[in-house]
Amino acid sequence: MPYVPHTPEDVRRMLDVIGAPSVASLFDEIPAELRPKSYDLPNGRSEMDVLAHLEALAAKNMCGQVSFLGAGFYDHHIPAAVDALSMRSEFYTAYTPYQPEASQGTLQAIFEYQTAVTRLTGLAYANASVYDGGSALFEGAMMAVRHTGRRKLVVCEAVSPIYRVMLSSYTSNLHLELVTIPHKNGACDLDALTKALDADTAAVVVQNPSFFGTIADFTALFAAARASGVVSLISVYPVLQSVLKSPGEMGADVAVAEGQSLGLPLSFGGPYLGIMTCNKELVRQMPGRMVGRTVDGEGRTGYVLTLQAREQHIRRQKATSNICSNQALCALRALMHLCLLGQEGLIRTAELAIERAHYAAERLTAIPGVALLSNPAKGGAPFGNEFAVTLPVPAYQVIDKLTARGLVPGFPLGRYYDGLENALLVACTEKTSTEAIGIFAEMLRGTLK
């Protein structure tokens, strides 16, 4: 049965009320050359026919490929319980918890999420999340600008180029100065970053692991920043935070992250969530919402929106941000994922990913002409579950050949970094088998002959 909400008589009566001669007249302001010549809509089809058509279209996607692609988004195992629980209607239909008396479940879930991510980063305060890792980085930078009253951001070039493009775009009309410090073989140049700090610097922005997968200890840099009144902002990879020195231990002021690796599938780019945590000194600069736990008049535990300096709640010009809607369902999935894995499970996940990456690096660099961009054995920075290799040919050439054979070998660094056209960024997770690594190595060897 077709769904036709308005009869011709209904349409005529509505047009008469507004004084329009026809539906077409409502679009008179659109020039004729910009209007569609025809809609060319096919005839209606049955539900069964439509389903078969959509399945045929979906089958054109290249599925079942073995992938070593990372670059900030990772294919981790997601326990089945995450889907089963997060898709309960009381979770995925819940709206913004403006009325705490009617939203205790949602508020408690957000509170527990905040607790989990503060334990992960070692900083005391978290908000209810923002859109994604890139917007979280921008929001952290703006926290620093508001807190210090300064206008310069010192950014390591090894921070995700996607995030740096977002930072540049979002601040393009804010009259801020962005100073980018070149990387050293994929690692942050700590000496150059330290020297760049001055009385005009609001924040120093780094990433751990870097976009190239390298790992660093920023304790000394953050101490120098604090001595100069500069806010330390670090973007992290949540899974590896279970085995790395935390931002809190390093002395960071703000730690942000892309939460995709915690229970969220790759999904062609989202929706994801931006994790944000900070120390007490900056908590009132935190954008979005923060849930707190309290007691009611009868002493019963209750949850409320504690800080919510958003444009919906206060005057727009006084809001900490106007782009900070939280991703509550995604945050709930991250919480479920962390709870199901627990501390031991998360550590084991990180360790397996790192082990597989180091095995992959060993196999790939055994191929003539392939070398690590940053080799720890030669004084380079260590790496976690992701590493960059240089090839004797352009990376795109290898990617095209291997992808056509069902294996995605990694990310071409030349896409964002001049001079690294022959460099390939390779990522592993706990799902990457040693067999797949061996196949990758042999396919690459054959391609480079």
mmCIF file with all atom_site columns, C-alpha atoms in Angstrom, residues 135-327:
data_model
loop_
_atom_site.group_PDB
_atom_site.id
_atom_site.type_symbol
_atom_site.label_atom_id
_atom_site.label_alt_id
_atom_site.label_comp_id
_atom_site.label_asym_id
_atom_site.label_entity_id
_atom_site.label_seq_id
_atom_site.pdbx_PDB_ins_code
_atom_site.Cartn_x
_atom_site.Cartn_y
_atom_site.Cartn_z
_atom_site.occupancy
_atom_site.B_iso_or_equiv
_atom_site.pdbx_formal_charge
_atom_site.auth_seq_id
_atom_site.auth_comp_id
_atom_site.auth_asym_id
_atom_site.auth_atom_id
_atom_site.pdbx_PDB_model_num
ATOM 1   C CA . SER A 1 135 ? 36.998 18.426 17.455 1.00 0.00 ? 135 SER A CA 1
ATOM 2   C CA . ALA A 1 136 ? 38.223 17.392 20.918 1.00 0.00 ? 136 ALA A CA 1
ATOM 3   C CA . LEU A 1 137 ? 41.712 18.626 20.000 1.00 0.00 ? 137 LEU A CA 1
ATOM 4   C CA . PHE A 1 138 ? 40.287 21.949 18.832 1.00 0.00 ? 138 PHE A CA 1
ATOM 5   C CA . GLU A 1 139 ? 38.182 22.289 21.989 1.00 0.00 ? 139 GLU A CA 1
ATOM 6   C CA . GLY A 1 140 ? 41.253 21.569 24.120 1.00 0.00 ? 140 GLY A CA 1
ATOM 7   C CA . ALA A 1 141 ? 43.182 24.268 22.289 1.00 0.00 ? 141 ALA A CA 1
ATOM 8   C CA . MET A 1 142 ? 40.375 26.759 22.889 1.00 0.00 ? 142 MET A CA 1
ATOM 9   C CA . MET A 1 143 ? 40.353 25.843 26.571 1.00 0.00 ? 143 MET A CA 1
ATOM 10  C CA . ALA A 1 144 ? 43.999 26.896 26.647 1.00 0.00 ? 144 ALA A CA 1
ATOM 11  C CA . VAL A 1 145 ? 43.314 30.159 24.784 1.00 0.00 ? 145 VAL A CA 1
ATOM 12  C CA . ARG A 1 146 ? 40.538 31.120 27.194 1.00 0.00 ? 146 ARG A CA 1
ATOM 13  C CA . HIS A 1 147 ? 42.530 30.081 30.255 1.00 0.00 ? 147 HIS A CA 1
ATOM 14  C CA . THR A 1 148 ? 45.739 31.927 29.350 1.00 0.00 ? 148 THR A CA 1
ATOM 15  C CA . GLY A 1 149 ? 44.417 34.823 27.293 1.00 0.00 ? 149 GLY A CA 1
ATOM 16  C CA . ARG A 1 150 ? 47.200 34.095 24.789 1.00 0.00 ? 150 ARG A CA 1
ATOM 17  C CA . ARG A 1 151 ? 46.847 33.632 21.029 1.00 0.00 ? 151 ARG A CA 1
ATOM 18  C CA . LYS A 1 152 ? 49.601 31.243 19.870 1.00 0.00 ? 152 LYS A CA 1
ATOM 19  C CA . LEU A 1 153 ? 49.432 27.452 19.562 1.00 0.00 ? 153 LEU A CA 1
ATOM 20  C CA . VAL A 1 154 ? 52.620 25.421 19.135 1.00 0.00 ? 154 VAL A CA 1
ATOM 21  C CA . VAL A 1 155 ? 51.750 22.177 17.368 1.00 0.00 ? 155 VAL A CA 1
ATOM 22  C CA . CYS A 1 156 ? 53.944 19.163 16.635 1.00 0.00 ? 156 CYS A CA 1
ATOM 23  C CA . GLU A 1 157 ? 53.828 18.136 12.963 1.00 0.00 ? 157 GLU A CA 1
ATOM 24  C CA . ALA A 1 158 ? 53.540 14.494 14.087 1.00 0.00 ? 158 ALA A CA 1
ATOM 25  C CA . VAL A 1 159 ? 50.029 15.249 15.382 1.00 0.00 ? 159 VAL A CA 1
ATOM 26  C CA . SER A 1 160 ? 47.438 13.729 13.048 1.00 0.00 ? 160 SER A CA 1
ATOM 27  C CA . PRO A 1 161 ? 47.303 15.853 9.877  1.00 0.00 ? 161 PRO A CA 1
ATOM 28  C CA . ILE A 1 162 ? 43.539 15.351 9.864  1.00 0.00 ? 162 ILE A CA 1
ATOM 29  C CA . TYR A 1 163 ? 43.329 16.952 13.297 1.00 0.00 ? 163 TYR A CA 1
ATOM 30  C CA . ARG A 1 164 ? 45.685 19.746 12.275 1.00 0.00 ? 164 ARG A CA 1
ATOM 31  C CA . VAL A 1 165 ? 43.511 20.563 9.261  1.00 0.00 ? 165 VAL A CA 1
ATOM 32  C CA . MET A 1 166 ? 40.485 20.689 11.564 1.00 0.00 ? 166 MET A CA 1
ATOM 33  C CA . LEU A 1 167 ? 42.361 22.909 14.016 1.00 0.00 ? 167 LEU A CA 1
ATOM 34  C CA . SER A 1 168 ? 43.393 25.277 11.236 1.00 0.00 ? 168 SER A CA 1
ATOM 35  C CA . SER A 1 169 ? 39.858 25.370 9.798  1.00 0.00 ? 169 SER A CA 1
ATOM 36  C CA . TYR A 1 170 ? 38.068 25.936 13.087 1.00 0.00 ? 170 TYR A CA 1
ATOM 37  C CA . THR A 1 171 ? 40.468 28.706 14.133 1.00 0.00 ? 171 THR A CA 1
ATOM 38  C CA . SER A 1 172 ? 40.755 30.421 10.729 1.00 0.00 ? 172 SER A CA 1
ATOM 39  C CA . ASN A 1 173 ? 38.657 33.419 11.824 1.00 0.00 ? 173 ASN A CA 1
ATOM 40  C CA . LEU A 1 174 ? 39.733 33.507 15.458 1.00 0.00 ? 174 LEU A CA 1
ATOM 41  C CA . HIS A 1 175 ? 42.976 35.449 14.896 1.00 0.00 ? 175 HIS A CA 1
ATOM 42  C CA . LEU A 1 176 ? 45.179 32.758 16.413 1.00 0.00 ? 176 LEU A CA 1
ATOM 43  C CA . GLU A 1 177 ? 48.748 32.002 15.419 1.00 0.00 ? 177 GLU A CA 1
ATOM 44  C CA . LEU A 1 178 ? 49.489 28.335 14.691 1.00 0.00 ? 178 LEU A CA 1
ATOM 45  C CA . VAL A 1 179 ? 53.169 27.392 14.756 1.00 0.00 ? 179 VAL A CA 1
ATOM 46  C CA . THR A 1 180 ? 53.929 23.905 13.441 1.00 0.00 ? 180 THR A CA 1
ATOM 47  C CA . ILE A 1 181 ? 57.196 22.294 14.578 1.00 0.00 ? 181 ILE A CA 1
ATOM 48  C CA . PRO A 1 182 ? 58.532 19.768 12.015 1.00 0.00 ? 182 PRO A CA 1
ATOM 49  C CA . HIS A 1 183 ? 58.726 16.127 13.033 1.00 0.00 ? 183 HIS A CA 1
ATOM 50  C CA . LYS A 1 184 ? 61.980 14.133 13.212 1.00 0.00 ? 184 LYS A CA 1
ATOM 51  C CA . ASN A 1 185 ? 61.501 10.866 11.327 1.00 0.00 ? 185 ASN A CA 1
ATOM 52  C CA . GLY A 1 186 ? 57.928 10.636 12.556 1.00 0.00 ? 186 GLY A CA 1
ATOM 53  C CA . ALA A 1 187 ? 58.616 11.691 16.142 1.00 0.00 ? 187 ALA A CA 1
ATOM 54  C CA . CYS A 1 188 ? 58.028 14.999 17.902 1.00 0.00 ? 188 CYS A CA 1
ATOM 55  C CA . ASP A 1 189 ? 61.139 17.186 18.142 1.00 0.00 ? 189 ASP A CA 1
ATOM 56  C CA . LEU A 1 190 ? 61.062 17.802 21.894 1.00 0.00 ? 190 LEU A CA 1
ATOM 57  C CA . ASP A 1 191 ? 63.927 20.309 21.902 1.00 0.00 ? 191 ASP A CA 1
ATOM 58  C CA . ALA A 1 192 ? 62.368 22.401 19.129 1.00 0.00 ? 192 ALA A CA 1
ATOM 59  C CA . LEU A 1 193 ? 58.965 22.310 20.818 1.00 0.00 ? 193 LEU A CA 1
ATOM 60  C CA . THR A 1 194 ? 60.470 23.465 24.099 1.00 0.00 ? 194 THR A CA 1
ATOM 61  C CA . LYS A 1 195 ? 62.368 26.319 22.423 1.00 0.00 ? 195 LYS A CA 1
ATOM 62  C CA . ALA A 1 196 ? 59.177 27.467 20.659 1.00 0.00 ? 196 ALA A CA 1
ATOM 63  C CA . LEU A 1 197 ? 57.392 28.158 23.958 1.00 0.00 ? 197 LEU A CA 1
ATOM 64  C CA . ASP A 1 198 ? 57.233 31.827 24.892 1.00 0.00 ? 198 ASP A CA 1
ATOM 65  C CA . ALA A 1 199 ? 55.076 34.380 26.686 1.00 0.00 ? 199 ALA A CA 1
ATOM 66  C CA . ASP A 1 200 ? 52.574 34.436 23.804 1.00 0.00 ? 200 ASP A CA 1
ATOM 67  C CA . THR A 1 201 ? 52.012 30.663 23.720 1.00 0.00 ? 201 THR A CA 1
ATOM 68  C CA . ALA A 1 202 ? 48.662 29.400 24.943 1.00 0.00 ? 202 ALA A CA 1
ATOM 69  C CA . ALA A 1 203 ? 49.269 25.680 24.419 1.00 0.00 ? 203 ALA A CA 1
ATOM 70  C CA . VAL A 1 204 ? 51.735 23.127 23.164 1.00 0.00 ? 204 VAL A CA 1
ATOM 71  C CA . VAL A 1 205 ? 49.953 20.341 21.262 1.00 0.00 ? 205 VAL A CA 1
ATOM 72  C CA . VAL A 1 206 ? 51.398 16.838 20.894 1.00 0.00 ? 206 VAL A CA 1
ATOM 73  C CA . GLN A 1 207 ? 50.180 13.285 20.247 1.00 0.00 ? 207 GLN A CA 1
ATOM 74  C CA . ASN A 1 208 ? 51.123 9.941  21.806 1.00 0.00 ? 208 ASN A CA 1
ATOM 75  C CA . PRO A 1 209 ? 51.591 7.696  19.940 1.00 0.00 ? 209 PRO A CA 1
ATOM 76  C CA . SER A 1 210 ? 52.237 10.143 17.112 1.00 0.00 ? 210 SER A CA 1
ATOM 77  C CA . PHE A 1 211 ? 50.494 9.865  13.755 1.00 0.00 ? 211 PHE A CA 1
ATOM 78  C CA . PHE A 1 212 ? 53.532 7.805  12.688 1.00 0.00 ? 212 PHE A CA 1
ATOM 79  C CA . GLY A 1 213 ? 53.061 5.420  15.625 1.00 0.00 ? 213 GLY A CA 1
ATOM 80  C CA . THR A 1 214 ? 56.097 6.620  17.598 1.00 0.00 ? 214 THR A CA 1
ATOM 81  C CA . ILE A 1 215 ? 55.974 6.798  21.384 1.00 0.00 ? 215 ILE A CA 1
ATOM 82  C CA . ALA A 1 216 ? 57.461 9.545  23.552 1.00 0.00 ? 216 ALA A CA 1
ATOM 83  C CA . ASP A 1 217 ? 57.613 10.708 27.154 1.00 0.00 ? 217 ASP A CA 1
ATOM 84  C CA . PHE A 1 218 ? 56.582 14.379 27.253 1.00 0.00 ? 218 PHE A CA 1
ATOM 85  C CA . THR A 1 219 ? 57.198 14.891 30.988 1.00 0.00 ? 219 THR A CA 1
ATOM 86  C CA . ALA A 1 220 ? 60.087 17.331 30.508 1.00 0.00 ? 220 ALA A CA 1
ATOM 87  C CA . LEU A 1 221 ? 58.260 19.264 27.780 1.00 0.00 ? 221 LEU A CA 1
ATOM 88  C CA . PHE A 1 222 ? 55.143 19.601 29.918 1.00 0.00 ? 222 PHE A CA 1
ATOM 89  C CA . ALA A 1 223 ? 57.197 20.754 32.896 1.00 0.00 ? 223 ALA A CA 1
ATOM 90  C CA . ALA A 1 224 ? 58.805 23.446 30.736 1.00 0.00 ? 224 ALA A CA 1
ATOM 91  C CA . ALA A 1 225 ? 55.384 24.446 29.471 1.00 0.00 ? 225 ALA A CA 1
ATOM 92  C CA . ARG A 1 226 ? 54.007 24.801 32.986 1.00 0.00 ? 226 ARG A CA 1
ATOM 93  C CA . ALA A 1 227 ? 56.972 26.930 33.990 1.00 0.00 ? 227 ALA A CA 1
ATOM 94  C CA . SER A 1 228 ? 56.121 29.268 31.091 1.00 0.00 ? 228 SER A CA 1
ATOM 95  C CA . GLY A 1 229 ? 52.397 29.366 31.852 1.00 0.00 ? 229 GLY A CA 1
ATOM 96  C CA . VAL A 1 230 ? 51.648 27.271 28.765 1.00 0.00 ? 230 VAL A CA 1
ATOM 97  C CA . VAL A 1 231 ? 48.870 24.664 28.730 1.00 0.00 ? 231 VAL A CA 1
ATOM 98  C CA . SER A 1 232 ? 49.979 21.133 27.786 1.00 0.00 ? 232 SER A CA 1
ATOM 99  C CA . LEU A 1 233 ? 47.533 19.427 25.421 1.00 0.00 ? 233 LEU A CA 1
ATOM 100 C CA . ILE A 1 234 ? 48.019 15.815 24.347 1.00 0.00 ? 234 ILE A CA 1
ATOM 101 C CA . SER A 1 235 ? 45.998 13.586 22.035 1.00 0.00 ? 235 SER A CA 1
ATOM 102 C CA . VAL A 1 236 ? 46.211 9.889  22.888 1.00 0.00 ? 236 VAL A CA 1
ATOM 103 C CA . TYR A 1 237 ? 45.178 6.460  21.598 1.00 0.00 ? 237 TYR A CA 1
ATOM 104 C CA . PRO A 1 238 ? 42.881 5.004  24.307 1.00 0.00 ? 238 PRO A CA 1
ATOM 105 C CA . VAL A 1 239 ? 43.802 1.324  23.907 1.00 0.00 ? 239 VAL A CA 1
ATOM 106 C CA . LEU A 1 240 ? 47.527 1.959  24.282 1.00 0.00 ? 240 LEU A CA 1
ATOM 107 C CA . GLN A 1 241 ? 46.902 4.151  27.320 1.00 0.00 ? 241 GLN A CA 1
ATOM 108 C CA . SER A 1 242 ? 46.545 0.899  29.263 1.00 0.00 ? 242 SER A CA 1
ATOM 109 C CA . VAL A 1 243 ? 50.303 0.241  28.858 1.00 0.00 ? 243 VAL A CA 1
ATOM 110 C CA . LEU A 1 244 ? 51.849 3.684  28.268 1.00 0.00 ? 244 LEU A CA 1
ATOM 111 C CA . LYS A 1 245 ? 52.701 6.434  30.727 1.00 0.00 ? 245 LYS A CA 1
ATOM 112 C CA . SER A 1 246 ? 49.468 8.371  31.165 1.00 0.00 ? 246 SER A CA 1
ATOM 113 C CA . PRO A 1 247 ? 48.993 12.073 30.383 1.00 0.00 ? 247 PRO A CA 1
ATOM 114 C CA . GLY A 1 248 ? 48.406 12.670 34.074 1.00 0.00 ? 248 GLY A CA 1
ATOM 115 C CA . GLU A 1 249 ? 51.727 11.029 34.975 1.00 0.00 ? 249 GLU A CA 1
ATOM 116 C CA . MET A 1 250 ? 53.468 13.193 32.364 1.00 0.00 ? 250 MET A CA 1
ATOM 117 C CA . GLY A 1 251 ? 51.947 16.369 33.800 1.00 0.00 ? 251 GLY A CA 1
ATOM 118 C CA . ALA A 1 252 ? 49.541 17.182 30.966 1.00 0.00 ? 252 ALA A CA 1
ATOM 119 C CA . ASP A 1 253 ? 46.820 19.744 31.573 1.00 0.00 ? 253 ASP A CA 1
ATOM 120 C CA . VAL A 1 254 ? 44.382 18.459 28.942 1.00 0.00 ? 254 VAL A CA 1
ATOM 121 C CA . ALA A 1 255 ? 44.177 15.007 27.322 1.00 0.00 ? 255 ALA A CA 1
ATOM 122 C CA . VAL A 1 256 ? 41.891 14.246 24.392 1.00 0.00 ? 256 VAL A CA 1
ATOM 123 C CA . ALA A 1 257 ? 41.312 11.178 22.260 1.00 0.00 ? 257 ALA A CA 1
ATOM 124 C CA . GLU A 1 258 ? 39.287 9.605  19.496 1.00 0.00 ? 258 GLU A CA 1
ATOM 125 C CA . GLY A 1 259 ? 37.128 6.999  21.227 1.00 0.00 ? 259 GLY A CA 1
ATOM 126 C CA . GLN A 1 260 ? 36.511 4.837  18.128 1.00 0.00 ? 260 GLN A CA 1
ATOM 127 C CA . SER A 1 261 ? 38.913 2.142  19.319 1.00 0.00 ? 261 SER A CA 1
ATOM 128 C CA . LEU A 1 262 ? 36.694 1.534  22.364 1.00 0.00 ? 262 LEU A CA 1
ATOM 129 C CA . GLY A 1 263 ? 33.736 -0.484 21.103 1.00 0.00 ? 263 GLY A CA 1
ATOM 130 C CA . LEU A 1 264 ? 32.907 1.442  17.940 1.00 0.00 ? 264 LEU A CA 1
ATOM 131 C CA . PRO A 1 265 ? 33.110 -0.128 14.460 1.00 0.00 ? 265 PRO A CA 1
ATOM 132 C CA . LEU A 1 266 ? 34.891 1.715  11.663 1.00 0.00 ? 266 LEU A CA 1
ATOM 133 C CA . SER A 1 267 ? 31.558 2.626  10.003 1.00 0.00 ? 267 SER A CA 1
ATOM 134 C CA . PHE A 1 268 ? 32.950 4.653  7.067  1.00 0.00 ? 268 PHE A CA 1
ATOM 135 C CA . GLY A 1 269 ? 33.983 7.438  9.436  1.00 0.00 ? 269 GLY A CA 1
ATOM 136 C CA . GLY A 1 270 ? 31.489 7.586  12.269 1.00 0.00 ? 270 GLY A CA 1
ATOM 137 C CA . PRO A 1 271 ? 29.640 8.482  14.347 1.00 0.00 ? 271 PRO A CA 1
ATOM 138 C CA . TYR A 1 272 ? 32.503 8.409  16.831 1.00 0.00 ? 272 TYR A CA 1
ATOM 139 C CA . LEU A 1 273 ? 33.226 10.356 19.999 1.00 0.00 ? 273 LEU A CA 1
ATOM 140 C CA . GLY A 1 274 ? 35.806 12.796 21.237 1.00 0.00 ? 274 GLY A CA 1
ATOM 141 C CA . ILE A 1 275 ? 37.142 12.012 24.706 1.00 0.00 ? 275 ILE A CA 1
ATOM 142 C CA . MET A 1 276 ? 38.123 15.041 26.806 1.00 0.00 ? 276 MET A CA 1
ATOM 143 C CA . THR A 1 277 ? 39.760 15.117 30.239 1.00 0.00 ? 277 THR A CA 1
ATOM 144 C CA . CYS A 1 278 ? 41.591 17.845 32.142 1.00 0.00 ? 278 CYS A CA 1
ATOM 145 C CA . ASN A 1 279 ? 42.973 18.856 35.519 1.00 0.00 ? 279 ASN A CA 1
ATOM 146 C CA . LYS A 1 280 ? 41.051 20.890 38.081 1.00 0.00 ? 280 LYS A CA 1
ATOM 147 C CA . GLU A 1 281 ? 42.718 24.135 37.025 1.00 0.00 ? 281 GLU A CA 1
ATOM 148 C CA . LEU A 1 282 ? 40.976 24.045 33.635 1.00 0.00 ? 282 LEU A CA 1
ATOM 149 C CA . VAL A 1 283 ? 37.715 22.299 34.494 1.00 0.00 ? 283 VAL A CA 1
ATOM 150 C CA . ARG A 1 284 ? 35.585 25.431 34.137 1.00 0.00 ? 284 ARG A CA 1
ATOM 151 C CA . GLN A 1 285 ? 36.891 25.876 30.593 1.00 0.00 ? 285 GLN A CA 1
ATOM 152 C CA . MET A 1 286 ? 35.668 22.395 29.643 1.00 0.00 ? 286 MET A CA 1
ATOM 153 C CA . PRO A 1 287 ? 33.098 22.533 26.805 1.00 0.00 ? 287 PRO A CA 1
ATOM 154 C CA . GLY A 1 288 ? 29.841 20.633 26.742 1.00 0.00 ? 288 GLY A CA 1
ATOM 155 C CA . ARG A 1 289 ? 28.356 18.843 29.691 1.00 0.00 ? 289 ARG A CA 1
ATOM 156 C CA . MET A 1 290 ? 29.646 17.205 32.819 1.00 0.00 ? 290 MET A CA 1
ATOM 157 C CA . VAL A 1 291 ? 27.587 14.838 34.953 1.00 0.00 ? 291 VAL A CA 1
ATOM 158 C CA . GLY A 1 292 ? 28.022 14.764 38.718 1.00 0.00 ? 292 GLY A CA 1
ATOM 159 C CA . ARG A 1 293 ? 26.821 12.446 41.473 1.00 0.00 ? 293 ARG A CA 1
ATOM 160 C CA . THR A 1 294 ? 24.956 13.859 44.450 1.00 0.00 ? 294 THR A CA 1
ATOM 161 C CA . VAL A 1 295 ? 22.206 12.973 46.949 1.00 0.00 ? 295 VAL A CA 1
ATOM 162 C CA . ASP A 1 296 ? 18.614 14.118 47.100 1.00 0.00 ? 296 ASP A CA 1
ATOM 163 C CA . GLY A 1 297 ? 16.713 15.485 50.083 1.00 0.00 ? 297 GLY A CA 1
ATOM 164 C CA . GLU A 1 298 ? 16.267 11.963 51.415 1.00 0.00 ? 298 GLU A CA 1
ATOM 165 C CA . GLY A 1 299 ? 19.904 11.015 51.065 1.00 0.00 ? 299 GLY A CA 1
ATOM 166 C CA . ARG A 1 300 ? 19.461 8.854  47.959 1.00 0.00 ? 300 ARG A CA 1
ATOM 167 C CA . THR A 1 301 ? 22.167 8.844  45.260 1.00 0.00 ? 301 THR A CA 1
ATOM 168 C CA . GLY A 1 302 ? 21.265 10.868 42.196 1.00 0.00 ? 302 GLY A CA 1
ATOM 169 C CA . TYR A 1 303 ? 22.954 12.145 39.030 1.00 0.00 ? 303 TYR A CA 1
ATOM 170 C CA . VAL A 1 304 ? 22.695 15.636 37.550 1.00 0.00 ? 304 VAL A CA 1
ATOM 171 C CA . LEU A 1 305 ? 24.270 17.850 34.899 1.00 0.00 ? 305 LEU A CA 1
ATOM 172 C CA . THR A 1 306 ? 26.824 19.689 37.039 1.00 0.00 ? 306 THR A CA 1
ATOM 173 C CA . LEU A 1 307 ? 28.626 21.926 34.548 1.00 0.00 ? 307 LEU A CA 1
ATOM 174 C CA . GLN A 1 308 ? 26.970 22.705 31.226 1.00 0.00 ? 308 GLN A CA 1
ATOM 175 C CA . ALA A 1 309 ? 28.380 25.916 29.791 1.00 0.00 ? 309 ALA A CA 1
ATOM 176 C CA . ARG A 1 310 ? 26.732 25.351 26.419 1.00 0.00 ? 310 ARG A CA 1
ATOM 177 C CA . GLU A 1 311 ? 24.808 27.768 24.270 1.00 0.00 ? 311 GLU A CA 1
ATOM 178 C CA . GLN A 1 312 ? 21.525 25.966 25.105 1.00 0.00 ? 312 GLN A CA 1
ATOM 179 C CA . HIS A 1 313 ? 21.982 26.779 28.775 1.00 0.00 ? 313 HIS A CA 1
ATOM 180 C CA . ILE A 1 314 ? 23.654 30.189 28.931 1.00 0.00 ? 314 ILE A CA 1
ATOM 181 C CA . ARG A 1 315 ? 24.038 33.258 26.741 1.00 0.00 ? 315 ARG A CA 1
ATOM 182 C CA . ARG A 1 316 ? 25.640 32.237 23.461 1.00 0.00 ? 316 ARG A CA 1
ATOM 183 C CA . GLN A 1 317 ? 28.558 34.641 23.738 1.00 0.00 ? 317 GLN A CA 1
ATOM 184 C CA . LYS A 1 318 ? 29.480 33.157 27.127 1.00 0.00 ? 318 LYS A CA 1
ATOM 185 C CA . ALA A 1 319 ? 29.331 29.517 26.021 1.00 0.00 ? 319 ALA A CA 1
ATOM 186 C CA . THR A 1 320 ? 32.565 27.546 26.103 1.00 0.00 ? 320 THR A CA 1
ATOM 187 C CA . SER A 1 321 ? 31.618 26.075 22.717 1.00 0.00 ? 321 SER A CA 1
ATOM 188 C CA . ASN A 1 322 ? 28.856 26.046 20.158 1.00 0.00 ? 322 ASN A CA 1
ATOM 189 C CA . ILE A 1 323 ? 29.844 22.757 18.479 1.00 0.00 ? 323 ILE A CA 1
ATOM 190 C CA . CYS A 1 324 ? 30.095 20.436 21.453 1.00 0.00 ? 324 CYS A CA 1
ATOM 191 C CA . SER A 1 325 ? 27.062 18.116 21.436 1.00 0.00 ? 325 SER A CA 1
ATOM 192 C CA . ASN A 1 326 ? 28.020 14.963 23.291 1.00 0.00 ? 326 ASN A CA 1
ATOM 193 C CA . GLN A 1 327 ? 27.918 11.517 21.693 1.00 0.00 ? 327 GLN A CA 1
#
